[in-house]
Amino acid sequence: MSEALKGHVLVVDDDPALLKVLSALLTQAGLTPHPASNAKDALAQLARRPIDVVLSDVRMPGMSGMELLTEVGRGWPDVPVLLMTAHGTVPLAVEAMKAGAADFVLKPFDREELLFSLRKALLHASQDPEPTRGTGKAPDGLDSLLMGASRAMTEVKTLLVKAAQGTATVLLRGESGTGKELAARALHENSPRRAGPFVKLHCAALPDTLLESELFGYEKGAFTGAATRKPGRVELAHGGTLFLDEIGDVSPAVQVKLLRVLQEREFERLGGTQTVKVDVRFVAATHQPLEDGVRRGTFREDLFYRLNVVPLWLPTLRERPEDIGPLARHFLDVHAKSNGRPPFTLSEDGLRALQAQPWPGNVRQLQNFLERLVVLSDGPVLGGADVARELARQPGLTPPPPAAAAPLPPPASDSVTLESRRKDVEKEALVDALKRSGDNRTLAARLLGVSRRTLYNKLEEHGLL
């Protein structure tokens, strides 16, 4: 790998010699390693410093790498985890992927292959993180996956149940935050394939070369760093469901190979000549108008028709305001428990204030907003004033107009600039978020609506680290 890497990697292994070797290797590649001899130490480091990727052994005394993966997913959902094992098999890889691992590395590892996997994880981590990360086990029941009793959601759930019983490819469409991944999981969990793996791949997070290897895997020697054969996501999903998120971002070159596997259910790994046949149910999702891509020539028409066998549109929150109440009560319960707060209830005027909003980020934005409300409010009843206070801090949302506009204070001196005022306000917001979160950096980042990496950058910029 000639391209230098940047980022903080938490390396977890109970072998001191291997920790030393890995730390030296990562340092040479431009990364900043943070060694931890066990999972407990790893979790402590995650709580106090910025980490971009976790690289952990699977078999360790005490908490295993798989258990650490679960804990990282709960507390730091935006931090990808790579697992290392000397017992690499497809079943173990499936288990790791279902549990939320970004990738797995076989021991003894090859330097270039390890850096290749880290680069993929760093690229994925640089994307805007989802508010939560799946643990591989979806809740039982369609209603627990897709909440809402509105006519729009009832129609969606009816179509999902029908589509789940077949094997036809499903294309999930809708704005960002409408729940397309949850719909994909609902399809899988309500299908005859529910006992098989549910494997997902975010197509927009990786460039062509990495996306192709992620999809189809590779043979030993296929490229610099390919020290062993490695199965791709298509192969890992055999007997189950493969969810391709943001399919509209796939390049024409990869589209050709996707078309073949959709048509024939077969492919070759990178660098290989053996044809691999798979039994996979494909579910794709996009927020983009693929028809426009077909007209522009950026998206293959034949691939579009292969994907669009069963189209399903996820309604926006604006189209189902009657579902905001049940969703709000559910998220309040979830976030109160996860943040160690007593139960919260929502008053009628609080509910009306929520229902009056456009929610451009849909359910995802509502969920994040309610978590901030739980953390920053005294409770136990959340009223219209509580909602209005937090709405005023949220871009894209509309707080009610103030009773009277307060006059601006005079400048302290003629040298006060807009930039200096901006920095003062930004620092004040950072200090306030740290205070309200009890110095929990992950929670502070959520309160501010930024990634942990952005939070640490801002803290360093303002001398608050």
Short mmCIF file of C-alpha atoms in Angstrom, two decimals:
data_model
loop_
_atom_site.label_atom_id
_atom_site.label_comp_id
_atom_site.label_asym_id
_atom_site.label_seq_id
_atom_site.Cartn_x
_atom_site.Cartn_y
_atom_site.Cartn_z
CA MET A 1 0.00 0.00 0.00
CA SER A 2 1.79 3.11 -1.18
CA GLU A 3 -0.90 5.52 0.02
CA ALA A 4 -0.29 6.76 3.57
CA LEU A 5 -3.02 6.12 6.08
CA LYS A 6 -4.15 8.42 8.87
CA GLY A 7 -6.17 7.59 11.95
CA HIS A 8 -6.17 6.23 15.49
CA VAL A 9 -6.33 2.43 15.77
CA LEU A 10 -7.07 0.65 19.04
CA VAL A 11 -5.17 -2.67 18.89
CA VAL A 12 -6.42 -5.35 21.30
CA ASP A 13 -4.50 -8.60 21.86
CA ASP A 14 -3.33 -10.53 24.90
CA ASP A 15 0.01 -11.35 23.23
CA PRO A 16 2.52 -8.57 24.17
CA ALA A 17 4.87 -9.48 21.31
CA LEU A 18 2.10 -9.27 18.72
CA LEU A 19 0.93 -5.96 20.17
CA LYS A 20 4.44 -4.58 19.72
CA VAL A 21 4.68 -5.85 16.13
CA LEU A 22 1.25 -4.49 15.20
CA SER A 23 1.97 -1.11 16.78
CA ALA A 24 5.23 -0.79 14.82
CA LEU A 25 3.52 -1.82 11.58
CA LEU A 26 0.71 0.70 12.01
CA THR A 27 3.14 3.48 12.93
CA GLN A 28 5.15 2.81 9.75
CA ALA A 29 1.94 3.10 7.74
CA GLY A 30 1.17 6.54 9.22
CA LEU A 31 -1.44 5.37 11.71
CA THR A 32 -1.48 6.05 15.44
CA PRO A 33 -1.74 2.78 17.40
CA HIS A 34 -3.16 2.51 20.91
CA PRO A 35 -2.33 -0.95 22.34
CA ALA A 36 -4.62 -2.72 24.82
CA SER A 37 -3.86 -6.10 26.36
CA ASN A 38 -7.50 -6.99 27.03
CA ALA A 39 -11.06 -5.92 26.24
CA LYS A 40 -11.53 -4.10 29.56
CA ASP A 41 -8.54 -1.86 28.86
CA ALA A 42 -9.83 -1.32 25.31
CA LEU A 43 -13.23 -0.08 26.53
CA ALA A 44 -11.52 2.26 28.99
CA GLN A 45 -9.42 3.76 26.20
CA LEU A 46 -12.45 4.20 23.96
CA ALA A 47 -14.07 6.25 26.70
CA ARG A 48 -11.21 8.70 27.01
CA ARG A 49 -9.62 9.18 23.57
CA PRO A 50 -10.59 9.44 19.89
CA ILE A 51 -10.50 6.08 18.11
CA ASP A 52 -11.23 5.59 14.42
CA VAL A 53 -10.96 1.77 14.19
CA VAL A 54 -10.71 -1.13 16.64
CA LEU A 55 -8.50 -4.08 15.63
CA SER A 56 -9.07 -6.96 18.04
CA ASP A 57 -8.13 -10.60 18.45
CA VAL A 58 -11.10 -12.97 18.73
CA ARG A 59 -9.77 -15.37 21.37
CA MET A 60 -8.69 -13.58 24.56
CA PRO A 61 -8.97 -14.38 28.28
CA GLY A 62 -12.00 -12.80 29.90
CA MET A 63 -14.05 -10.88 27.38
CA SER A 64 -13.60 -12.27 23.86
CA GLY A 65 -13.25 -10.25 20.69
CA MET A 66 -16.85 -11.05 19.71
CA GLU A 67 -18.07 -9.78 23.09
CA LEU A 68 -15.94 -6.67 22.72
CA LEU A 69 -17.52 -6.15 19.29
CA THR A 70 -20.97 -6.11 20.93
CA GLU A 71 -19.86 -3.61 23.59
CA VAL A 72 -18.30 -1.27 21.02
CA GLY A 73 -21.50 -1.44 18.97
CA ARG A 74 -23.52 -0.38 22.00
CA GLY A 75 -21.32 2.44 23.23
CA TRP A 76 -19.50 3.63 20.10
CA PRO A 77 -21.69 2.72 17.11
CA ASP A 78 -19.67 4.85 14.69
CA VAL A 79 -16.37 3.01 15.37
CA PRO A 80 -15.78 0.05 13.01
CA VAL A 81 -14.30 -3.16 14.45
CA LEU A 82 -11.93 -5.55 12.64
CA LEU A 83 -11.47 -9.00 14.15
CA MET A 84 -8.27 -11.08 13.92
CA THR A 85 -8.35 -14.86 14.14
CA ALA A 86 -6.08 -17.81 13.51
CA HIS A 87 -9.11 -19.93 12.78
CA GLY A 88 -10.57 -18.19 9.75
CA THR A 89 -13.52 -19.97 8.25
CA VAL A 90 -16.55 -18.80 6.29
CA PRO A 91 -18.93 -19.65 9.20
CA LEU A 92 -16.84 -17.53 11.58
CA ALA A 93 -16.78 -14.70 9.05
CA VAL A 94 -20.57 -14.90 8.72
CA GLU A 95 -20.94 -14.80 12.51
CA ALA A 96 -18.61 -11.78 12.75
CA MET A 97 -20.41 -9.90 9.96
CA LYS A 98 -23.83 -10.63 11.44
CA ALA A 99 -22.58 -9.30 14.78
CA GLY A 100 -21.52 -6.01 13.16
CA ALA A 101 -17.81 -6.49 12.36
CA ALA A 102 -16.49 -4.32 9.55
CA ASP A 103 -14.07 -7.07 8.44
CA PHE A 104 -11.95 -9.98 9.66
CA VAL A 105 -8.21 -10.62 9.26
CA LEU A 106 -6.58 -14.06 9.28
CA LYS A 107 -3.50 -14.88 11.38
CA PRO A 108 -0.67 -15.04 10.53
CA PHE A 109 -1.56 -11.79 8.80
CA ASP A 110 0.09 -10.23 5.78
CA ARG A 111 1.11 -6.60 6.20
CA GLU A 112 -0.50 -5.36 3.00
CA GLU A 113 -3.70 -7.33 3.56
CA LEU A 114 -4.06 -5.92 7.06
CA LEU A 115 -3.52 -2.36 5.84
CA PHE A 116 -5.96 -3.01 2.99
CA SER A 117 -8.66 -3.99 5.51
CA LEU A 118 -7.84 -1.00 7.73
CA ARG A 119 -8.10 1.36 4.77
CA LYS A 120 -11.59 0.04 4.00
CA ALA A 121 -12.63 0.52 7.61
CA LEU A 122 -11.21 4.05 7.74
CA LEU A 123 -13.03 4.96 4.53
CA HIS A 124 -16.28 3.67 5.97
CA ALA A 125 -15.69 5.48 9.26
CA SER A 126 -15.22 8.76 7.39
CA GLN A 127 -18.82 8.60 6.20
CA ASP A 128 -21.56 10.19 8.30
CA PRO A 129 -22.34 7.57 10.93
CA GLU A 130 -25.76 6.10 11.53
CA PRO A 131 -27.24 6.83 14.94
CA THR A 132 -27.23 3.15 15.86
CA ARG A 133 -25.46 0.08 14.63
CA GLY A 134 -27.07 -3.31 14.18
CA THR A 135 -26.01 -6.15 16.40
CA GLY A 136 -26.97 -8.80 13.87
CA LYS A 137 -30.11 -9.79 15.79
CA ALA A 138 -33.21 -7.94 14.73
CA PRO A 139 -36.16 -7.68 17.10
CA ASP A 140 -38.87 -10.27 16.63
CA GLY A 141 -42.00 -9.16 14.80
CA LEU A 142 -42.63 -6.78 11.94
CA ASP A 143 -44.18 -4.08 14.14
CA SER A 144 -41.07 -3.89 16.33
CA LEU A 145 -38.93 -3.30 13.25
CA LEU A 146 -41.20 -0.84 11.45
CA MET A 147 -43.31 1.09 13.94
CA GLY A 148 -46.46 2.93 12.96
CA ALA A 149 -50.14 2.21 12.39
CA SER A 150 -50.77 4.90 9.79
CA ARG A 151 -52.32 3.91 6.49
CA ALA A 152 -49.01 4.50 4.70
CA MET A 153 -47.05 2.20 7.05
CA THR A 154 -49.80 -0.42 7.10
CA GLU A 155 -49.59 -0.64 3.31
CA VAL A 156 -45.79 -0.94 3.45
CA LYS A 157 -45.95 -3.75 6.03
CA THR A 158 -48.56 -5.62 4.00
CA LEU A 159 -46.36 -5.46 0.90
CA LEU A 160 -43.28 -6.46 2.92
CA VAL A 161 -44.96 -9.59 4.24
CA LYS A 162 -46.01 -10.58 0.71
CA ALA A 163 -42.58 -9.87 -0.76
CA ALA A 164 -40.79 -11.71 2.05
CA GLN A 165 -42.30 -15.05 1.08
CA GLY A 166 -40.67 -15.08 -2.36
CA THR A 167 -37.14 -14.82 -3.70
CA ALA A 168 -37.59 -11.87 -6.09
CA THR A 169 -35.19 -8.95 -5.77
CA VAL A 170 -36.66 -6.02 -3.84
CA LEU A 171 -35.73 -2.37 -4.39
CA LEU A 172 -36.39 -0.19 -1.32
CA ARG A 173 -36.80 3.48 -2.14
CA GLY A 174 -37.34 6.58 -0.07
CA GLU A 175 -35.64 9.57 1.50
CA SER A 176 -32.72 9.22 3.88
CA GLY A 177 -33.81 8.23 7.36
CA THR A 178 -37.08 6.54 6.35
CA GLY A 179 -35.94 3.11 7.55
CA LYS A 180 -34.78 1.29 4.44
CA GLU A 181 -32.32 -0.91 6.34
CA LEU A 182 -35.00 -1.81 8.88
CA ALA A 183 -37.29 -2.73 5.99
CA ALA A 184 -34.57 -4.94 4.54
CA ARG A 185 -34.17 -6.68 7.90
CA ALA A 186 -37.93 -7.07 8.14
CA LEU A 187 -37.94 -8.77 4.73
CA HIS A 188 -35.26 -11.18 5.88
CA GLU A 189 -36.75 -11.87 9.32
CA ASN A 190 -40.18 -12.62 7.83
CA SER A 191 -38.88 -14.83 5.03
CA PRO A 192 -38.11 -18.56 4.82
CA ARG A 193 -34.43 -17.47 4.87
CA ARG A 194 -34.59 -16.04 8.39
CA ALA A 195 -32.25 -18.74 9.72
CA GLY A 196 -29.62 -17.74 7.15
CA PRO A 197 -27.27 -14.74 7.29
CA PHE A 198 -28.34 -11.14 6.76
CA VAL A 199 -25.32 -9.43 5.21
CA LYS A 200 -25.22 -5.74 4.32
CA LEU A 201 -22.88 -3.56 2.28
CA HIS A 202 -22.93 0.23 2.06
CA CYS A 203 -22.06 0.78 -1.59
CA ALA A 204 -21.38 4.52 -1.24
CA ALA A 205 -18.71 4.07 1.42
CA LEU A 206 -16.06 2.45 -0.80
CA PRO A 207 -14.34 3.24 -4.11
CA ASP A 208 -14.63 0.81 -7.04
CA THR A 209 -11.56 -1.30 -6.31
CA LEU A 210 -12.53 -1.91 -2.70
CA LEU A 211 -16.23 -2.34 -3.45
CA GLU A 212 -15.53 -5.11 -5.96
CA SER A 213 -13.35 -7.05 -3.51
CA GLU A 214 -15.96 -6.57 -0.78
CA LEU A 215 -18.69 -7.94 -3.02
CA PHE A 216 -16.94 -10.89 -4.62
CA GLY A 217 -13.92 -11.60 -2.42
CA TYR A 218 -10.51 -12.46 -3.80
CA GLU A 219 -8.01 -15.25 -4.31
CA LYS A 220 -4.54 -15.37 -2.83
CA GLY A 221 -2.23 -13.17 -4.91
CA ALA A 222 -5.05 -11.30 -6.64
CA PHE A 223 -3.35 -8.02 -5.70
CA THR A 224 -0.62 -6.76 -3.40
CA GLY A 225 -1.68 -7.72 0.10
CA ALA A 226 -3.97 -10.61 -0.85
CA ALA A 227 -2.12 -13.19 1.23
CA THR A 228 -5.03 -15.64 1.51
CA ARG A 229 -8.34 -16.38 -0.18
CA LYS A 230 -11.10 -14.28 1.31
CA PRO A 231 -14.86 -14.60 0.71
CA GLY A 232 -16.86 -11.53 -0.29
CA ARG A 233 -20.26 -10.39 0.92
CA VAL A 234 -22.11 -12.24 -1.85
CA GLU A 235 -20.52 -15.51 -0.76
CA LEU A 236 -21.07 -14.79 2.95
CA ALA A 237 -24.79 -14.24 2.27
CA HIS A 238 -25.26 -17.75 0.80
CA GLY A 239 -28.56 -19.15 2.03
CA GLY A 240 -29.66 -15.74 3.30
CA THR A 241 -30.11 -12.14 2.23
CA LEU A 242 -27.65 -9.57 0.86
CA PHE A 243 -28.64 -5.95 1.43
CA LEU A 244 -26.97 -3.47 -0.92
CA ASP A 245 -27.49 0.01 0.50
CA GLU A 246 -27.16 3.11 -1.71
CA ILE A 247 -27.07 1.04 -4.89
CA GLY A 248 -27.35 4.25 -6.94
CA ASP A 249 -23.71 5.07 -6.14
CA VAL A 250 -22.28 1.96 -7.83
CA SER A 251 -20.08 2.73 -10.86
CA PRO A 252 -20.87 1.35 -14.33
CA ALA A 253 -17.91 -1.04 -14.11
CA VAL A 254 -19.24 -2.70 -10.95
CA GLN A 255 -22.80 -2.55 -12.30
CA VAL A 256 -21.81 -5.01 -15.05
CA LYS A 257 -20.62 -7.58 -12.51
CA LEU A 258 -23.63 -7.04 -10.29
CA LEU A 259 -25.93 -7.63 -13.25
CA ARG A 260 -24.36 -11.02 -13.87
CA VAL A 261 -24.68 -12.21 -10.28
CA LEU A 262 -28.29 -11.04 -10.19
CA GLN A 263 -29.07 -12.88 -13.41
CA GLU A 264 -27.04 -16.06 -13.00
CA ARG A 265 -26.37 -16.24 -9.23
CA GLU A 266 -22.72 -16.91 -10.01
CA PHE A 267 -19.42 -14.99 -10.07
CA GLU A 268 -15.65 -15.34 -9.83
CA ARG A 269 -13.55 -13.99 -7.00
CA LEU A 270 -10.98 -11.34 -7.92
CA GLY A 271 -7.92 -13.10 -9.34
CA GLY A 272 -9.80 -16.39 -9.66
CA THR A 273 -11.09 -18.53 -12.50
CA GLN A 274 -13.40 -20.84 -10.56
CA THR A 275 -17.07 -19.94 -10.86
CA VAL A 276 -18.82 -19.70 -7.50
CA LYS A 277 -22.56 -20.34 -7.41
CA VAL A 278 -24.66 -18.83 -4.62
CA ASP A 279 -28.20 -18.97 -3.31
CA VAL A 280 -28.81 -15.37 -2.25
CA ARG A 281 -31.85 -13.13 -1.98
CA PHE A 282 -30.93 -9.58 -3.05
CA VAL A 283 -32.43 -6.47 -1.48
CA ALA A 284 -31.20 -3.06 -2.64
CA ALA A 285 -31.94 0.46 -1.42
CA THR A 286 -31.50 3.98 -2.70
CA HIS A 287 -32.69 7.50 -2.03
CA GLN A 288 -31.75 8.53 -5.57
CA PRO A 289 -34.09 8.62 -8.61
CA LEU A 290 -32.48 5.75 -10.54
CA GLU A 291 -34.66 6.54 -13.57
CA ASP A 292 -32.73 9.81 -13.96
CA GLY A 293 -29.47 7.85 -13.88
CA VAL A 294 -30.79 5.57 -16.61
CA ARG A 295 -31.68 8.60 -18.77
CA ARG A 296 -28.25 10.15 -18.19
CA GLY A 297 -26.50 6.88 -18.97
CA THR A 298 -24.85 6.61 -15.51
CA PHE A 299 -27.00 3.66 -14.40
CA ARG A 300 -27.55 0.60 -16.57
CA GLU A 301 -31.13 0.17 -17.70
CA ASP A 302 -30.92 -3.64 -17.60
CA LEU A 303 -29.58 -3.53 -14.02
CA PHE A 304 -32.37 -1.16 -13.02
CA TYR A 305 -35.00 -3.61 -14.26
CA ARG A 306 -33.25 -6.49 -12.49
CA LEU A 307 -33.30 -4.56 -9.22
CA ASN A 308 -36.78 -3.10 -9.62
CA VAL A 309 -38.65 -6.42 -9.69
CA VAL A 310 -40.52 -5.58 -6.46
CA PRO A 311 -40.28 -1.84 -5.75
CA LEU A 312 -41.21 -0.66 -2.26
CA TRP A 313 -41.42 3.01 -1.29
CA LEU A 314 -40.85 3.95 2.35
CA PRO A 315 -43.04 6.94 3.30
CA THR A 316 -41.55 10.07 4.81
CA LEU A 317 -42.46 11.13 8.32
CA ARG A 318 -44.28 14.11 6.79
CA GLU A 319 -46.65 11.66 5.11
CA ARG A 320 -47.50 9.90 8.39
CA PRO A 321 -47.58 12.49 11.21
CA GLU A 322 -49.95 10.26 13.19
CA ASP A 323 -47.03 7.86 13.70
CA ILE A 324 -44.90 10.51 15.42
CA GLY A 325 -46.60 9.89 18.79
CA PRO A 326 -45.90 6.12 18.99
CA LEU A 327 -42.39 6.63 17.61
CA ALA A 328 -41.65 9.41 20.09
CA ARG A 329 -42.84 7.37 23.07
CA HIS A 330 -40.77 4.38 21.92
CA PHE A 331 -37.59 6.44 21.47
CA LEU A 332 -38.10 8.22 24.79
CA ASP A 333 -38.26 4.84 26.56
CA VAL A 334 -35.20 3.52 24.71
CA HIS A 335 -33.05 6.60 25.29
CA ALA A 336 -34.10 7.04 28.92
CA LYS A 337 -32.90 3.50 29.66
CA SER A 338 -29.68 3.79 27.64
CA ASN A 339 -28.77 7.11 29.28
CA GLY A 340 -29.68 6.06 32.81
CA ARG A 341 -32.59 8.49 33.08
CA PRO A 342 -36.02 7.90 34.67
CA PRO A 343 -38.99 7.35 32.32
CA PHE A 344 -40.23 10.36 30.35
CA THR A 345 -43.73 11.16 29.14
CA LEU A 346 -44.77 13.54 26.37
CA SER A 347 -47.47 16.13 26.95
CA GLU A 348 -50.11 16.99 24.36
CA ASP A 349 -48.50 20.32 23.50
CA GLY A 350 -45.12 18.57 23.25
CA LEU A 351 -46.57 16.06 20.80
CA ARG A 352 -48.20 18.83 18.74
CA ALA A 353 -44.85 20.63 18.54
CA LEU A 354 -43.20 17.45 17.21
CA GLN A 355 -45.99 16.81 14.71
CA ALA A 356 -45.71 20.35 13.35
CA GLN A 357 -42.12 19.77 12.17
CA PRO A 358 -41.14 18.70 8.62
CA TRP A 359 -38.41 16.29 9.83
CA PRO A 360 -36.26 16.38 6.66
CA GLY A 361 -34.14 13.60 8.16
CA ASN A 362 -37.28 11.55 8.88
CA VAL A 363 -37.31 8.87 11.61
CA ARG A 364 -33.53 9.01 12.06
CA GLN A 365 -33.65 12.74 12.77
CA LEU A 366 -36.60 12.33 15.14
CA GLN A 367 -34.73 9.61 17.03
CA ASN A 368 -31.61 11.74 17.46
CA PHE A 369 -33.67 14.76 18.47
CA LEU A 370 -35.48 12.79 21.18
CA GLU A 371 -32.21 11.45 22.58
CA ARG A 372 -30.96 15.03 22.97
CA LEU A 373 -34.28 15.94 24.58
CA VAL A 374 -33.93 13.09 27.10
CA VAL A 375 -30.38 14.05 28.04
CA LEU A 376 -30.93 17.79 28.29
CA SER A 377 -34.35 17.90 29.97
CA ASP A 378 -35.18 17.61 33.66
CA GLY A 379 -38.38 15.64 33.07
CA PRO A 380 -40.37 13.62 33.78
CA VAL A 381 -42.95 15.35 31.52
CA LEU A 382 -41.70 16.85 28.27
CA GLY A 383 -43.86 19.75 27.18
CA GLY A 384 -43.99 22.19 24.31
CA ALA A 385 -41.41 24.47 25.95
CA ASP A 386 -38.89 21.60 26.19
CA VAL A 387 -39.41 20.73 22.52
CA ALA A 388 -39.19 24.38 21.44
CA ARG A 389 -35.91 24.86 23.33
CA GLU A 390 -34.24 22.00 21.49
CA LEU A 391 -35.84 22.88 18.14
CA ALA A 392 -34.08 26.23 18.32
CA ARG A 393 -30.73 24.40 18.29
CA GLN A 394 -31.52 22.15 15.32
CA PRO A 395 -30.79 23.17 11.69
CA GLY A 396 -33.71 22.50 9.36
CA LEU A 397 -36.31 22.62 12.13
CA THR A 398 -38.55 25.53 13.04
CA PRO A 399 -38.88 26.72 16.64
CA PRO A 400 -41.93 28.82 17.54
CA PRO A 401 -41.26 32.57 17.32
CA PRO A 402 -40.09 34.21 20.57
CA ALA A 403 -42.47 36.48 22.44
CA ALA A 404 -40.10 39.41 22.02
CA ALA A 405 -36.72 39.75 20.41
CA ALA A 406 -33.99 40.50 22.92
CA PRO A 407 -31.65 43.36 21.95
CA LEU A 408 -28.15 42.38 20.94
CA PRO A 409 -25.47 43.28 23.50
CA PRO A 410 -23.02 45.95 22.40
CA PRO A 411 -19.63 44.68 21.20
CA ALA A 412 -16.92 44.54 23.85
CA SER A 413 -14.63 46.55 21.61
CA ASP A 414 -14.24 47.70 18.04
CA SER A 415 -12.00 44.71 17.35
CA VAL A 416 -14.76 42.10 17.89
CA THR A 417 -15.28 40.18 14.62
CA LEU A 418 -17.89 37.74 13.43
CA GLU A 419 -15.27 35.00 13.42
CA SER A 420 -14.25 35.64 17.02
CA ARG A 421 -17.91 35.63 18.09
CA ARG A 422 -18.45 32.36 16.22
CA LYS A 423 -15.51 30.76 18.01
CA ASP A 424 -16.75 31.96 21.40
CA VAL A 425 -20.21 30.52 20.77
CA GLU A 426 -18.73 27.26 19.47
CA LYS A 427 -16.52 26.87 22.53
CA GLU A 428 -19.44 27.62 24.82
CA ALA A 429 -21.51 24.92 23.05
CA LEU A 430 -18.68 22.39 23.46
CA VAL A 431 -18.26 23.14 27.17
CA ASP A 432 -22.03 22.92 27.67
CA ALA A 433 -22.25 19.56 25.86
CA LEU A 434 -19.39 18.11 27.92
CA LYS A 435 -21.01 19.32 31.13
CA ARG A 436 -24.44 17.94 30.26
CA SER A 437 -23.01 14.58 29.14
CA GLY A 438 -20.87 14.17 32.27
CA ASP A 439 -17.74 14.39 30.07
CA ASN A 440 -18.93 11.40 28.00
CA ARG A 441 -17.43 12.29 24.62
CA THR A 442 -19.64 9.93 22.60
CA LEU A 443 -22.79 11.37 24.16
CA ALA A 444 -21.49 14.93 23.78
CA ALA A 445 -20.98 14.31 20.06
CA ARG A 446 -24.56 13.08 19.76
CA LEU A 447 -25.88 16.12 21.60
CA LEU A 448 -24.04 18.39 19.18
CA GLY A 449 -25.06 16.34 16.14
CA VAL A 450 -21.47 15.66 15.01
CA SER A 451 -19.21 12.62 14.75
CA ARG A 452 -16.79 11.76 17.55
CA ARG A 453 -13.89 12.61 15.25
CA THR A 454 -15.32 16.10 14.58
CA LEU A 455 -15.89 16.59 18.32
CA TYR A 456 -12.27 15.73 19.16
CA ASN A 457 -11.03 18.03 16.39
CA LYS A 458 -13.09 20.89 17.81
CA LEU A 459 -12.00 20.18 21.38
CA GLU A 460 -8.37 20.29 20.27
CA GLU A 461 -8.97 23.47 18.30
CA HIS A 462 -10.40 25.20 21.37
CA GLY A 463 -7.85 23.76 23.80
CA LEU A 464 -10.40 21.61 25.64
CA LEU A 465 -8.77 18.21 25.31
#
